[in-house]
Amino acid sequence: MEKSALDELPAASLILCTRNRPKLLLDCVQSVLRGHEVPTELIIVDDSTERNSDLESLMTERPCEIRYLWSRSIGLSRANNDGIAAAKHDILVFTQDDVLVSREWFGVIVQSLIEAGERSVITGQ
């Protein structure tokens, strides 16, 4: 069986920031983990008033390391910067906690980024 380009995605970090929306966040994380391809690491930066113990201990059998970072700083830009600082990989993908992604989303966005070349930014639905 021939492998497609999506079978060989490079290591990538998905940064997901949230604040006080635990239900939306869980739905978003579950949609990511149901994808055909998953990030090498999923970094959840949570600047909610309280820790989310469910997500703090969330595990998956998919090849995706889930890292939960509870932050005392407030604001999306700070949270994104915290996620970037924590990321282990050069390819960074961002989404928001109020998004449900399609099964193809992660693979398509990473493949588009690779095709665009170094120092590129890809946006869209």
PDB file of N, CA and C in Angstrom, residues 2 6 17-18 22 52 54-55 65 84 87-88 93 97-99 102 107 109 111 116 124:
ATOM      1  N   GLU A   2       0.613   2.159  -0.894  1.00  0.00           N
ATOM      2  CA  GLU A   2       1.403   3.387  -1.006  1.00  0.00           C
ATOM      3  C   GLU A   2       0.968   4.398   0.052  1.00  0.00           C
ATOM      4  N   LEU A   6       0.146  12.750   3.704  1.00  0.00           N
ATOM      5  CA  LEU A   6      -0.390  12.976   5.044  1.00  0.00           C
ATOM      6  C   LEU A   6       0.059  11.911   6.038  1.00  0.00           C
ATOM      7  N   CYS A  17      -5.546  27.683  23.227  1.00  0.00           N
ATOM      8  CA  CYS A  17      -5.676  28.557  24.395  1.00  0.00           C
ATOM      9  C   CYS A  17      -7.139  28.657  24.821  1.00  0.00           C
ATOM     10  N   THR A  18      -7.342  28.810  26.119  1.00  0.00           N
ATOM     11  CA  THR A  18      -8.707  28.851  26.638  1.00  0.00           C
ATOM     12  C   THR A  18      -8.774  29.685  27.907  1.00  0.00           C
ATOM     13  N   PRO A  22     -14.736  25.415  29.902  1.00  0.00           N
ATOM     14  CA  PRO A  22     -14.313  24.017  29.959  1.00  0.00           C
ATOM     15  C   PRO A  22     -15.077  23.089  29.018  1.00  0.00           C
ATOM     16  N   ASN A  52      -8.396  22.918  35.265  1.00  0.00           N
ATOM     17  CA  ASN A  52      -9.320  21.939  34.710  1.00  0.00           C
ATOM     18  C   ASN A  52      -8.714  20.560  34.954  1.00  0.00           C
ATOM     19  N   ASP A  54      -9.916  17.622  34.716  1.00  0.00           N
ATOM     20  CA  ASP A  54     -10.215  16.613  33.693  1.00  0.00           C
ATOM     21  C   ASP A  54      -9.200  16.686  32.555  1.00  0.00           C
ATOM     22  N   LEU A  55      -8.905  17.884  32.091  1.00  0.00           N
ATOM     23  CA  LEU A  55      -7.952  18.028  30.993  1.00  0.00           C
ATOM     24  C   LEU A  55      -6.512  17.897  31.464  1.00  0.00           C
ATOM     25  N   GLU A  65       1.076  13.711  22.406  1.00  0.00           N
ATOM     26  CA  GLU A  65       1.337  14.055  23.806  1.00  0.00           C
ATOM     27  C   GLU A  65       0.450  15.249  24.171  1.00  0.00           C
ATOM     28  N   ILE A  84       3.840  28.917  22.580  1.00  0.00           N
ATOM     29  CA  ILE A  84       5.016  28.911  21.700  1.00  0.00           C
ATOM     30  C   ILE A  84       6.273  28.567  22.505  1.00  0.00           C
ATOM     31  N   ALA A  87       6.361  24.853  23.269  1.00  0.00           N
ATOM     32  CA  ALA A  87       6.341  23.926  22.136  1.00  0.00           C
ATOM     33  C   ALA A  87       7.698  23.264  21.919  1.00  0.00           C
ATOM     34  N   LYS A  88       7.649  21.992  21.607  1.00  0.00           N
ATOM     35  CA  LYS A  88       8.864  21.219  21.350  1.00  0.00           C
ATOM     36  C   LYS A  88       9.207  21.158  19.863  1.00  0.00           C
ATOM     37  N   VAL A  93       0.789  25.110  15.075  1.00  0.00           N
ATOM     38  CA  VAL A  93      -0.571  25.277  14.592  1.00  0.00           C
ATOM     39  C   VAL A  93      -1.387  25.792  15.772  1.00  0.00           C
ATOM     40  N   ASP A  97     -10.639  27.543  21.461  1.00  0.00           N
ATOM     41  CA  ASP A  97     -11.432  26.575  22.220  1.00  0.00           C
ATOM     42  C   ASP A  97     -12.887  26.470  21.767  1.00  0.00           C
ATOM     43  N   ASP A  98     -13.354  27.380  20.948  1.00  0.00           N
ATOM     44  CA  ASP A  98     -14.754  27.330  20.491  1.00  0.00           C
ATOM     45  C   ASP A  98     -14.878  26.756  19.083  1.00  0.00           C
ATOM     46  N   VAL A  99     -13.888  25.968  18.667  1.00  0.00           N
ATOM     47  CA  VAL A  99     -13.853  25.407  17.320  1.00  0.00           C
ATOM     48  C   VAL A  99     -13.964  23.887  17.398  1.00  0.00           C
ATOM     49  N   SER A 102     -12.631  19.482  11.608  1.00  0.00           N
ATOM     50  CA  SER A 102     -12.974  18.299  10.822  1.00  0.00           C
ATOM     51  C   SER A 102     -11.860  17.265  10.973  1.00  0.00           C
ATOM     52  N   GLY A 107      -4.175  17.534   9.229  1.00  0.00           N
ATOM     53  CA  GLY A 107      -3.309  17.097   8.133  1.00  0.00           C
ATOM     54  C   GLY A 107      -3.274  18.094   6.992  1.00  0.00           C
ATOM     55  N   ILE A 109      -3.885  21.395   7.100  1.00  0.00           N
ATOM     56  CA  ILE A 109      -3.216  22.647   7.454  1.00  0.00           C
ATOM     57  C   ILE A 109      -1.699  22.456   7.531  1.00  0.00           C
ATOM     58  N   GLN A 111       0.083  20.116   5.903  1.00  0.00           N
ATOM     59  CA  GLN A 111       0.553  19.899   4.533  1.00  0.00           C
ATOM     60  C   GLN A 111       0.600  21.216   3.764  1.00  0.00           C
ATOM     61  N   ALA A 116       3.863  25.667   1.478  1.00  0.00           N
ATOM     62  CA  ALA A 116       4.113  27.111   1.420  1.00  0.00           C
ATOM     63  C   ALA A 116       5.575  27.452   1.696  1.00  0.00           C
ATOM     64  N   GLY A 124      -7.142  30.156   7.750  1.00  0.00           N
ATOM     65  CA  GLY A 124      -8.366  29.729   7.060  1.00  0.00           C
ATOM     66  C   GLY A 124      -9.190  28.812   7.916  1.00  0.00           C
TER      67      GLY A 124
END
